[in-house]
């Protein structure tokens, strides 16, 4: 029910991404008067320039290997397969427009008022909306900031020639030579995507190995598999400068190497998207990581100003924003006691080729936390590749606390790793033991059965 009729709304949400839309819908379902402001596109980064188009492009890139694999099973293509970038790009755009419409209908169906406008916070309870028709002010008892993150590009000579992940999906023409700078999710995923689609692909990373924070063995295994697929990996290097010459980009690296490419993607991280929100006037400051500090109730220094998702500390993942939105609504509109999310057992996937799926602790983190751990691991050539001729291998790994026998981490590099780890994540979240895994009957013949048939520790 409305909390205070003195305000226009009980909750005003700035940003119609995954977290913002979920919070708006759930709050409205509880009887609250809710409005959302979005100046760009419904669905936020994930739907428009993130998870969804990235996964569609990853599917497209996998067909390259599938066509090669098919020959070993007796399939012969009438002619060499060709790839048309415009078809993929335009079909992706049509799908995203469909999803935008779904988000709008969900909000309207929930009774949420939608403003297609830029919003800024004027004071603790006032939002100013700006669109081509001018400005207007609305009041709200609570204001939720859900504006997500925005790509960040480091400054170096010629950095203006680098594109971000916001732009890479809609290139006019397909690049025959592609370079990505970075070592996180986005960098390794797009290196695999453009390599799979047929580009000569380079990945440049300043560190000695990409996807920092993941299990070391997973990182090394992924490096080797990506290299086998043809991605040119350049570690311990950075871009010194980019120059445009004769329609191409000359990229000079800090190690002296010079590469000529058609497109450079800077996948160098994202920062909280707080520009123009008006937080300075409220005295709300970011922490040292550039994030907005909030308490267990998702309240900032100004209690009526809430925030969640990529604006705050924690994994920058769509399901995390959705979970936080549900909890925020429970706290503020259902008056439930805050129950902090378990950030230690959040599963995640990296859609490089082959995929990475992981949940729980890495081997390194487990060794720091527990007196003794047992490591179970296997790597193998999947049954599919016995006929395909592919040399791709799969890695599966369990990390077990020796004292309690609890499985505290599960990791996989291989085909559909994300799909498989989602199920394993339930077991890890539930605190099941290695004995529970051992007593579970496998499904044969699958790669997944390896997770319940590993019996001998690889190391302690």
JSON list of C-alpha atoms in Angstrom, two decimals, residues 186-393:
[
{"chain": "A", "resi": 186, "resn": "UNK", "atom": "CA", "xyz": [34.24, -9.54, -22.19]},
{"chain": "A", "resi": 187, "resn": "UNK", "atom": "CA", "xyz": [37.75, -9.71, -23.61]},
{"chain": "A", "resi": 188, "resn": "UNK", "atom": "CA", "xyz": [38.07, -13.50, -23.72]},
{"chain": "A", "resi": 189, "resn": "UNK", "atom": "CA", "xyz": [34.49, -13.93, -24.94]},
{"chain": "A", "resi": 190, "resn": "UNK", "atom": "CA", "xyz": [34.86, -11.55, -27.87]},
{"chain": "A", "resi": 191, "resn": "UNK", "atom": "CA", "xyz": [38.26, -12.96, -28.76]},
{"chain": "A", "resi": 192, "resn": "UNK", "atom": "CA", "xyz": [36.59, -16.37, -29.10]},
{"chain": "A", "resi": 193, "resn": "UNK", "atom": "CA", "xyz": [33.57, -14.97, -30.93]},
{"chain": "A", "resi": 194, "resn": "UNK", "atom": "CA", "xyz": [35.45, -13.11, -33.64]},
{"chain": "A", "resi": 195, "resn": "UNK", "atom": "CA", "xyz": [37.97, -15.93, -34.01]},
{"chain": "A", "resi": 196, "resn": "UNK", "atom": "CA", "xyz": [35.10, -18.37, -34.47]},
{"chain": "A", "resi": 197, "resn": "UNK", "atom": "CA", "xyz": [33.38, -16.11, -37.00]},
{"chain": "A", "resi": 198, "resn": "UNK", "atom": "CA", "xyz": [36.54, -16.02, -39.08]},
{"chain": "A", "resi": 199, "resn": "UNK", "atom": "CA", "xyz": [38.64, -13.03, -38.02]},
{"chain": "A", "resi": 200, "resn": "UNK", "atom": "CA", "xyz": [42.36, -13.16, -37.47]},
{"chain": "A", "resi": 201, "resn": "UNK", "atom": "CA", "xyz": [42.10, -12.44, -33.76]},
{"chain": "A", "resi": 202, "resn": "UNK", "atom": "CA", "xyz": [44.52, -11.02, -31.22]},
{"chain": "A", "resi": 203, "resn": "UNK", "atom": "CA", "xyz": [44.03, -10.61, -27.47]},
{"chain": "A", "resi": 204, "resn": "UNK", "atom": "CA", "xyz": [46.31, -8.20, -25.61]},
{"chain": "A", "resi": 205, "resn": "UNK", "atom": "CA", "xyz": [46.51, -8.33, -21.83]},
{"chain": "A", "resi": 206, "resn": "UNK", "atom": "CA", "xyz": [48.89, -6.51, -19.53]},
{"chain": "A", "resi": 207, "resn": "UNK", "atom": "CA", "xyz": [49.00, -9.39, -17.01]},
{"chain": "A", "resi": 208, "resn": "UNK", "atom": "CA", "xyz": [50.64, -12.77, -17.37]},
{"chain": "A", "resi": 209, "resn": "UNK", "atom": "CA", "xyz": [47.30, -14.61, -17.65]},
{"chain": "A", "resi": 210, "resn": "UNK", "atom": "CA", "xyz": [43.69, -13.56, -18.24]},
{"chain": "A", "resi": 211, "resn": "UNK", "atom": "CA", "xyz": [40.45, -13.97, -16.18]},
{"chain": "A", "resi": 212, "resn": "UNK", "atom": "CA", "xyz": [42.10, -12.99, -12.93]},
{"chain": "A", "resi": 213, "resn": "UNK", "atom": "CA", "xyz": [40.35, -14.32, -9.84]},
{"chain": "A", "resi": 214, "resn": "UNK", "atom": "CA", "xyz": [39.35, -17.63, -11.41]},
{"chain": "A", "resi": 215, "resn": "UNK", "atom": "CA", "xyz": [40.94, -20.93, -10.48]},
{"chain": "A", "resi": 216, "resn": "UNK", "atom": "CA", "xyz": [44.53, -20.95, -11.76]},
{"chain": "A", "resi": 217, "resn": "UNK", "atom": "CA", "xyz": [44.23, -24.35, -13.42]},
{"chain": "A", "resi": 218, "resn": "UNK", "atom": "CA", "xyz": [41.05, -23.17, -15.18]},
{"chain": "A", "resi": 219, "resn": "UNK", "atom": "CA", "xyz": [42.87, -20.08, -16.44]},
{"chain": "A", "resi": 220, "resn": "UNK", "atom": "CA", "xyz": [45.80, -22.07, -17.78]},
{"chain": "A", "resi": 221, "resn": "UNK", "atom": "CA", "xyz": [43.59, -24.71, -19.40]},
{"chain": "A", "resi": 222, "resn": "UNK", "atom": "CA", "xyz": [41.47, -22.02, -21.08]},
{"chain": "A", "resi": 223, "resn": "UNK", "atom": "CA", "xyz": [44.59, -20.28, -22.37]},
{"chain": "A", "resi": 224, "resn": "UNK", "atom": "CA", "xyz": [45.80, -23.46, -24.01]},
{"chain": "A", "resi": 225, "resn": "UNK", "atom": "CA", "xyz": [42.43, -24.34, -25.54]},
{"chain": "A", "resi": 226, "resn": "UNK", "atom": "CA", "xyz": [41.89, -20.84, -26.95]},
{"chain": "A", "resi": 227, "resn": "UNK", "atom": "CA", "xyz": [45.36, -20.87, -28.45]},
{"chain": "A", "resi": 228, "resn": "UNK", "atom": "CA", "xyz": [44.65, -24.24, -30.08]},
{"chain": "A", "resi": 229, "resn": "UNK", "atom": "CA", "xyz": [41.60, -22.70, -31.72]},
{"chain": "A", "resi": 230, "resn": "UNK", "atom": "CA", "xyz": [43.74, -19.99, -33.27]},
{"chain": "A", "resi": 231, "resn": "UNK", "atom": "CA", "xyz": [43.41, -16.96, -30.97]},
{"chain": "A", "resi": 232, "resn": "UNK", "atom": "CA", "xyz": [46.71, -15.06, -30.87]},
{"chain": "A", "resi": 233, "resn": "UNK", "atom": "CA", "xyz": [47.37, -14.36, -27.19]},
{"chain": "A", "resi": 234, "resn": "UNK", "atom": "CA", "xyz": [49.76, -11.56, -26.17]},
{"chain": "A", "resi": 235, "resn": "UNK", "atom": "CA", "xyz": [50.34, -11.48, -22.41]},
{"chain": "A", "resi": 236, "resn": "UNK", "atom": "CA", "xyz": [52.45, -9.05, -20.37]},
{"chain": "A", "resi": 237, "resn": "UNK", "atom": "CA", "xyz": [51.83, -6.40, -23.01]},
{"chain": "A", "resi": 238, "resn": "UNK", "atom": "CA", "xyz": [49.65, -3.36, -23.49]},
{"chain": "A", "resi": 239, "resn": "UNK", "atom": "CA", "xyz": [48.77, -0.96, -26.28]},
{"chain": "A", "resi": 240, "resn": "UNK", "atom": "CA", "xyz": [51.24, 1.89, -26.56]},
{"chain": "A", "resi": 241, "resn": "UNK", "atom": "CA", "xyz": [49.46, 3.70, -29.42]},
{"chain": "A", "resi": 242, "resn": "UNK", "atom": "CA", "xyz": [47.00, 3.28, -32.28]},
{"chain": "A", "resi": 243, "resn": "UNK", "atom": "CA", "xyz": [47.32, 5.05, -35.61]},
{"chain": "A", "resi": 244, "resn": "UNK", "atom": "CA", "xyz": [44.95, 4.90, -38.58]},
{"chain": "A", "resi": 245, "resn": "UNK", "atom": "CA", "xyz": [46.80, 4.34, -41.86]},
{"chain": "A", "resi": 246, "resn": "UNK", "atom": "CA", "xyz": [45.27, 3.55, -45.27]},
{"chain": "A", "resi": 247, "resn": "UNK", "atom": "CA", "xyz": [42.00, 2.39, -43.79]},
{"chain": "A", "resi": 248, "resn": "UNK", "atom": "CA", "xyz": [43.63, 0.07, -41.23]},
{"chain": "A", "resi": 249, "resn": "UNK", "atom": "CA", "xyz": [44.72, 0.47, -37.63]},
{"chain": "A", "resi": 250, "resn": "UNK", "atom": "CA", "xyz": [48.40, 0.20, -36.76]},
{"chain": "A", "resi": 251, "resn": "UNK", "atom": "CA", "xyz": [48.60, -0.98, -33.16]},
{"chain": "A", "resi": 252, "resn": "UNK", "atom": "CA", "xyz": [51.95, -0.62, -31.42]},
{"chain": "A", "resi": 253, "resn": "UNK", "atom": "CA", "xyz": [52.35, -2.72, -28.28]},
{"chain": "A", "resi": 254, "resn": "UNK", "atom": "CA", "xyz": [54.51, -1.89, -25.28]},
{"chain": "A", "resi": 255, "resn": "UNK", "atom": "CA", "xyz": [56.76, -4.84, -26.16]},
{"chain": "A", "resi": 256, "resn": "UNK", "atom": "CA", "xyz": [57.57, -3.22, -29.51]},
{"chain": "A", "resi": 257, "resn": "UNK", "atom": "CA", "xyz": [55.36, -5.48, -31.62]},
{"chain": "A", "resi": 258, "resn": "UNK", "atom": "CA", "xyz": [53.19, -3.79, -34.25]},
{"chain": "A", "resi": 259, "resn": "UNK", "atom": "CA", "xyz": [49.91, -5.33, -35.42]},
{"chain": "A", "resi": 260, "resn": "UNK", "atom": "CA", "xyz": [47.73, -4.21, -38.33]},
{"chain": "A", "resi": 261, "resn": "UNK", "atom": "CA", "xyz": [44.03, -4.77, -37.69]},
{"chain": "A", "resi": 262, "resn": "UNK", "atom": "CA", "xyz": [40.64, -3.49, -38.79]},
{"chain": "A", "resi": 263, "resn": "UNK", "atom": "CA", "xyz": [38.95, -3.12, -35.39]},
{"chain": "A", "resi": 264, "resn": "UNK", "atom": "CA", "xyz": [40.19, -2.66, -31.83]},
{"chain": "A", "resi": 265, "resn": "UNK", "atom": "CA", "xyz": [37.85, -3.47, -28.94]},
{"chain": "A", "resi": 266, "resn": "UNK", "atom": "CA", "xyz": [38.79, -2.03, -25.56]},
{"chain": "A", "resi": 267, "resn": "UNK", "atom": "CA", "xyz": [37.34, -4.52, -23.05]},
{"chain": "A", "resi": 268, "resn": "UNK", "atom": "CA", "xyz": [39.10, -2.88, -20.14]},
{"chain": "A", "resi": 269, "resn": "UNK", "atom": "CA", "xyz": [36.35, -2.84, -17.55]},
{"chain": "A", "resi": 270, "resn": "UNK", "atom": "CA", "xyz": [33.24, -0.91, -16.59]},
{"chain": "A", "resi": 271, "resn": "UNK", "atom": "CA", "xyz": [32.63, 1.85, -14.08]},
{"chain": "A", "resi": 272, "resn": "UNK", "atom": "CA", "xyz": [29.52, 2.76, -12.14]},
{"chain": "A", "resi": 273, "resn": "UNK", "atom": "CA", "xyz": [27.22, 4.76, -14.40]},
{"chain": "A", "resi": 274, "resn": "UNK", "atom": "CA", "xyz": [26.56, 7.70, -12.07]},
{"chain": "A", "resi": 275, "resn": "UNK", "atom": "CA", "xyz": [27.38, 10.66, -14.33]},
{"chain": "A", "resi": 276, "resn": "UNK", "atom": "CA", "xyz": [24.67, 13.31, -14.15]},
{"chain": "A", "resi": 277, "resn": "UNK", "atom": "CA", "xyz": [22.66, 11.54, -11.45]},
{"chain": "A", "resi": 278, "resn": "UNK", "atom": "CA", "xyz": [23.11, 14.47, -9.05]},
{"chain": "A", "resi": 279, "resn": "UNK", "atom": "CA", "xyz": [24.67, 12.54, -6.21]},
{"chain": "A", "resi": 280, "resn": "UNK", "atom": "CA", "xyz": [27.23, 15.27, -5.57]},
{"chain": "A", "resi": 281, "resn": "UNK", "atom": "CA", "xyz": [24.50, 17.67, -4.43]},
{"chain": "A", "resi": 282, "resn": "UNK", "atom": "CA", "xyz": [23.37, 15.10, -1.86]},
{"chain": "A", "resi": 283, "resn": "UNK", "atom": "CA", "xyz": [26.88, 14.54, -0.52]},
{"chain": "A", "resi": 284, "resn": "UNK", "atom": "CA", "xyz": [26.84, 10.88, -1.53]},
{"chain": "A", "resi": 285, "resn": "UNK", "atom": "CA", "xyz": [30.38, 9.72, -2.29]},
{"chain": "A", "resi": 286, "resn": "UNK", "atom": "CA", "xyz": [31.72, 6.64, -4.05]},
{"chain": "A", "resi": 287, "resn": "UNK", "atom": "CA", "xyz": [34.16, 4.25, -2.40]},
{"chain": "A", "resi": 288, "resn": "UNK", "atom": "CA", "xyz": [37.73, 3.62, -3.54]},
{"chain": "A", "resi": 289, "resn": "UNK", "atom": "CA", "xyz": [36.48, 1.15, -6.15]},
{"chain": "A", "resi": 290, "resn": "UNK", "atom": "CA", "xyz": [34.17, 3.73, -7.70]},
{"chain": "A", "resi": 291, "resn": "UNK", "atom": "CA", "xyz": [31.09, 1.99, -6.30]},
{"chain": "A", "resi": 292, "resn": "UNK", "atom": "CA", "xyz": [28.20, 3.41, -4.31]},
{"chain": "A", "resi": 293, "resn": "UNK", "atom": "CA", "xyz": [28.36, 2.19, -0.67]},
{"chain": "A", "resi": 294, "resn": "UNK", "atom": "CA", "xyz": [25.10, 0.76, 0.66]},
{"chain": "A", "resi": 295, "resn": "UNK", "atom": "CA", "xyz": [24.09, -1.05, 3.84]},
{"chain": "A", "resi": 296, "resn": "UNK", "atom": "CA", "xyz": [22.27, -4.39, 4.15]},
{"chain": "A", "resi": 297, "resn": "UNK", "atom": "CA", "xyz": [19.03, -2.57, 3.32]},
{"chain": "A", "resi": 298, "resn": "UNK", "atom": "CA", "xyz": [20.55, -1.24, 0.05]},
{"chain": "A", "resi": 299, "resn": "UNK", "atom": "CA", "xyz": [20.45, 2.28, 1.50]},
{"chain": "A", "resi": 300, "resn": "UNK", "atom": "CA", "xyz": [23.14, 4.85, 0.71]},
{"chain": "A", "resi": 301, "resn": "UNK", "atom": "CA", "xyz": [24.31, 7.58, 3.09]},
{"chain": "A", "resi": 302, "resn": "UNK", "atom": "CA", "xyz": [20.94, 9.19, 2.35]},
{"chain": "A", "resi": 303, "resn": "UNK", "atom": "CA", "xyz": [18.48, 6.51, 3.57]},
{"chain": "A", "resi": 304, "resn": "UNK", "atom": "CA", "xyz": [15.82, 7.30, 0.97]},
{"chain": "A", "resi": 305, "resn": "UNK", "atom": "CA", "xyz": [18.34, 6.80, -1.86]},
{"chain": "A", "resi": 306, "resn": "UNK", "atom": "CA", "xyz": [18.75, 3.08, -2.62]},
{"chain": "A", "resi": 307, "resn": "UNK", "atom": "CA", "xyz": [21.10, 1.33, -5.04]},
{"chain": "A", "resi": 308, "resn": "UNK", "atom": "CA", "xyz": [21.77, -2.17, -6.32]},
{"chain": "A", "resi": 309, "resn": "UNK", "atom": "CA", "xyz": [23.47, -4.13, -9.11]},
{"chain": "A", "resi": 310, "resn": "UNK", "atom": "CA", "xyz": [26.59, -2.90, -10.84]},
{"chain": "A", "resi": 311, "resn": "UNK", "atom": "CA", "xyz": [26.49, 0.44, -8.98]},
{"chain": "A", "resi": 312, "resn": "UNK", "atom": "CA", "xyz": [27.38, -1.35, -5.76]},
{"chain": "A", "resi": 313, "resn": "UNK", "atom": "CA", "xyz": [30.06, -3.79, -4.59]},
{"chain": "A", "resi": 314, "resn": "UNK", "atom": "CA", "xyz": [29.67, -7.42, -5.56]},
{"chain": "A", "resi": 315, "resn": "UNK", "atom": "CA", "xyz": [29.73, -9.50, -8.74]},
{"chain": "A", "resi": 316, "resn": "UNK", "atom": "CA", "xyz": [28.62, -7.58, -11.82]},
{"chain": "A", "resi": 317, "resn": "UNK", "atom": "CA", "xyz": [26.17, -10.25, -12.94]},
{"chain": "A", "resi": 318, "resn": "UNK", "atom": "CA", "xyz": [22.55, -9.98, -14.06]},
{"chain": "A", "resi": 319, "resn": "UNK", "atom": "CA", "xyz": [21.26, -12.73, -11.71]},
{"chain": "A", "resi": 320, "resn": "UNK", "atom": "CA", "xyz": [22.90, -10.92, -8.79]},
{"chain": "A", "resi": 321, "resn": "UNK", "atom": "CA", "xyz": [21.03, -7.71, -9.63]},
{"chain": "A", "resi": 322, "resn": "UNK", "atom": "CA", "xyz": [17.78, -9.70, -9.88]},
{"chain": "A", "resi": 323, "resn": "UNK", "atom": "CA", "xyz": [18.36, -11.36, -6.50]},
{"chain": "A", "resi": 324, "resn": "UNK", "atom": "CA", "xyz": [19.23, -8.02, -4.89]},
{"chain": "A", "resi": 325, "resn": "UNK", "atom": "CA", "xyz": [16.06, -6.48, -6.34]},
{"chain": "A", "resi": 326, "resn": "UNK", "atom": "CA", "xyz": [13.92, -9.22, -4.83]},
{"chain": "A", "resi": 327, "resn": "UNK", "atom": "CA", "xyz": [15.58, -8.78, -1.46]},
{"chain": "A", "resi": 328, "resn": "UNK", "atom": "CA", "xyz": [15.27, -4.98, -1.61]},
{"chain": "A", "resi": 329, "resn": "UNK", "atom": "CA", "xyz": [11.53, -5.24, -2.20]},
{"chain": "A", "resi": 330, "resn": "UNK", "atom": "CA", "xyz": [11.17, -7.76, 0.63]},
{"chain": "A", "resi": 331, "resn": "UNK", "atom": "CA", "xyz": [12.95, -5.39, 3.01]},
{"chain": "A", "resi": 332, "resn": "UNK", "atom": "CA", "xyz": [11.25, -2.14, 2.06]},
{"chain": "A", "resi": 333, "resn": "UNK", "atom": "CA", "xyz": [7.78, -3.22, 0.97]},
{"chain": "A", "resi": 334, "resn": "UNK", "atom": "CA", "xyz": [7.20, -6.52, 2.76]},
{"chain": "A", "resi": 335, "resn": "UNK", "atom": "CA", "xyz": [9.03, -5.38, 5.92]},
{"chain": "A", "resi": 336, "resn": "UNK", "atom": "CA", "xyz": [11.14, -8.53, 6.11]},
{"chain": "A", "resi": 337, "resn": "UNK", "atom": "CA", "xyz": [14.39, -8.78, 8.02]},
{"chain": "A", "resi": 338, "resn": "UNK", "atom": "CA", "xyz": [17.40, -8.44, 5.71]},
{"chain": "A", "resi": 339, "resn": "UNK", "atom": "CA", "xyz": [18.99, -11.77, 4.78]},
{"chain": "A", "resi": 340, "resn": "UNK", "atom": "CA", "xyz": [22.35, -11.09, 3.13]},
{"chain": "A", "resi": 341, "resn": "UNK", "atom": "CA", "xyz": [22.90, -12.91, -0.13]},
{"chain": "A", "resi": 342, "resn": "UNK", "atom": "CA", "xyz": [25.48, -15.70, -0.20]},
{"chain": "A", "resi": 343, "resn": "UNK", "atom": "CA", "xyz": [27.99, -14.15, -2.56]},
{"chain": "A", "resi": 344, "resn": "UNK", "atom": "CA", "xyz": [30.44, -17.04, -2.02]},
{"chain": "A", "resi": 345, "resn": "UNK", "atom": "CA", "xyz": [28.40, -19.60, -3.97]},
{"chain": "A", "resi": 346, "resn": "UNK", "atom": "CA", "xyz": [27.28, -17.55, -6.96]},
{"chain": "A", "resi": 347, "resn": "UNK", "atom": "CA", "xyz": [27.82, -19.58, -10.13]},
{"chain": "A", "resi": 348, "resn": "UNK", "atom": "CA", "xyz": [29.12, -17.87, -13.22]},
{"chain": "A", "resi": 349, "resn": "UNK", "atom": "CA", "xyz": [30.04, -18.70, -16.80]},
{"chain": "A", "resi": 350, "resn": "UNK", "atom": "CA", "xyz": [32.43, -17.20, -19.32]},
{"chain": "A", "resi": 351, "resn": "UNK", "atom": "CA", "xyz": [31.28, -17.82, -22.88]},
{"chain": "A", "resi": 352, "resn": "UNK", "atom": "CA", "xyz": [34.71, -18.09, -24.42]},
{"chain": "A", "resi": 353, "resn": "UNK", "atom": "CA", "xyz": [35.39, -21.15, -26.58]},
{"chain": "A", "resi": 354, "resn": "UNK", "atom": "CA", "xyz": [35.36, -23.57, -24.87]},
{"chain": "A", "resi": 355, "resn": "UNK", "atom": "CA", "xyz": [33.07, -22.22, -22.16]},
{"chain": "A", "resi": 356, "resn": "UNK", "atom": "CA", "xyz": [34.01, -21.83, -18.51]},
{"chain": "A", "resi": 357, "resn": "UNK", "atom": "CA", "xyz": [31.56, -22.65, -15.71]},
{"chain": "A", "resi": 358, "resn": "UNK", "atom": "CA", "xyz": [32.45, -22.22, -12.07]},
{"chain": "A", "resi": 359, "resn": "UNK", "atom": "CA", "xyz": [30.90, -22.05, -8.60]},
{"chain": "A", "resi": 360, "resn": "UNK", "atom": "CA", "xyz": [32.39, -21.70, -5.14]},
{"chain": "A", "resi": 361, "resn": "UNK", "atom": "CA", "xyz": [36.04, -21.45, -4.22]},
{"chain": "A", "resi": 362, "resn": "UNK", "atom": "CA", "xyz": [39.04, -21.79, -6.46]},
{"chain": "A", "resi": 363, "resn": "UNK", "atom": "CA", "xyz": [41.75, -24.19, -5.38]},
{"chain": "A", "resi": 364, "resn": "UNK", "atom": "CA", "xyz": [43.90, -21.25, -4.32]},
{"chain": "A", "resi": 365, "resn": "UNK", "atom": "CA", "xyz": [41.14, -19.64, -2.22]},
{"chain": "A", "resi": 366, "resn": "UNK", "atom": "CA", "xyz": [40.28, -22.97, -0.61]},
{"chain": "A", "resi": 367, "resn": "UNK", "atom": "CA", "xyz": [43.88, -23.58, 0.42]},
{"chain": "A", "resi": 368, "resn": "UNK", "atom": "CA", "xyz": [43.89, -20.21, 2.16]},
{"chain": "A", "resi": 369, "resn": "UNK", "atom": "CA", "xyz": [40.64, -20.92, 3.99]},
{"chain": "A", "resi": 370, "resn": "UNK", "atom": "CA", "xyz": [40.97, -24.58, 5.01]},
{"chain": "A", "resi": 371, "resn": "UNK", "atom": "CA", "xyz": [43.77, -26.51, 6.70]},
{"chain": "A", "resi": 372, "resn": "UNK", "atom": "CA", "xyz": [43.69, -29.25, 4.07]},
{"chain": "A", "resi": 373, "resn": "UNK", "atom": "CA", "xyz": [41.86, -29.69, 0.78]},
{"chain": "A", "resi": 374, "resn": "UNK", "atom": "CA", "xyz": [41.43, -32.53, -1.67]},
{"chain": "A", "resi": 375, "resn": "UNK", "atom": "CA", "xyz": [41.44, -31.81, -5.38]},
{"chain": "A", "resi": 376, "resn": "UNK", "atom": "CA", "xyz": [39.65, -34.08, -7.84]},
{"chain": "A", "resi": 377, "resn": "UNK", "atom": "CA", "xyz": [40.21, -33.30, -11.49]},
{"chain": "A", "resi": 378, "resn": "UNK", "atom": "CA", "xyz": [40.01, -34.83, -14.90]},
{"chain": "A", "resi": 379, "resn": "UNK", "atom": "CA", "xyz": [40.61, -33.62, -18.41]},
{"chain": "A", "resi": 380, "resn": "UNK", "atom": "CA", "xyz": [39.59, -35.62, -21.42]},
{"chain": "A", "resi": 381, "resn": "UNK", "atom": "CA", "xyz": [38.68, -35.53, -25.09]},
{"chain": "A", "resi": 382, "resn": "UNK", "atom": "CA", "xyz": [34.88, -35.62, -25.18]},
{"chain": "A", "resi": 383, "resn": "UNK", "atom": "CA", "xyz": [33.17, -38.57, -26.86]},
{"chain": "A", "resi": 384, "resn": "UNK", "atom": "CA", "xyz": [31.87, -36.25, -29.58]},
{"chain": "A", "resi": 385, "resn": "UNK", "atom": "CA", "xyz": [35.42, -35.59, -30.69]},
{"chain": "A", "resi": 386, "resn": "UNK", "atom": "CA", "xyz": [36.43, -39.22, -31.09]},
{"chain": "A", "resi": 387, "resn": "UNK", "atom": "CA", "xyz": [34.83, -39.06, -34.54]},
{"chain": "A", "resi": 388, "resn": "UNK", "atom": "CA", "xyz": [35.00, -35.34, -35.22]},
{"chain": "A", "resi": 389, "resn": "UNK", "atom": "CA", "xyz": [38.78, -35.29, -35.09]},
{"chain": "A", "resi": 390, "resn": "UNK", "atom": "CA", "xyz": [38.78, -32.16, -32.92]},
{"chain": "A", "resi": 391, "resn": "UNK", "atom": "CA", "xyz": [41.57, -31.98, -30.37]},
{"chain": "A", "resi": 392, "resn": "UNK", "atom": "CA", "xyz": [39.49, -29.89, -27.94]},
{"chain": "A", "resi": 393, "resn": "UNK", "atom": "CA", "xyz": [39.68, -31.13, -24.36]}
]
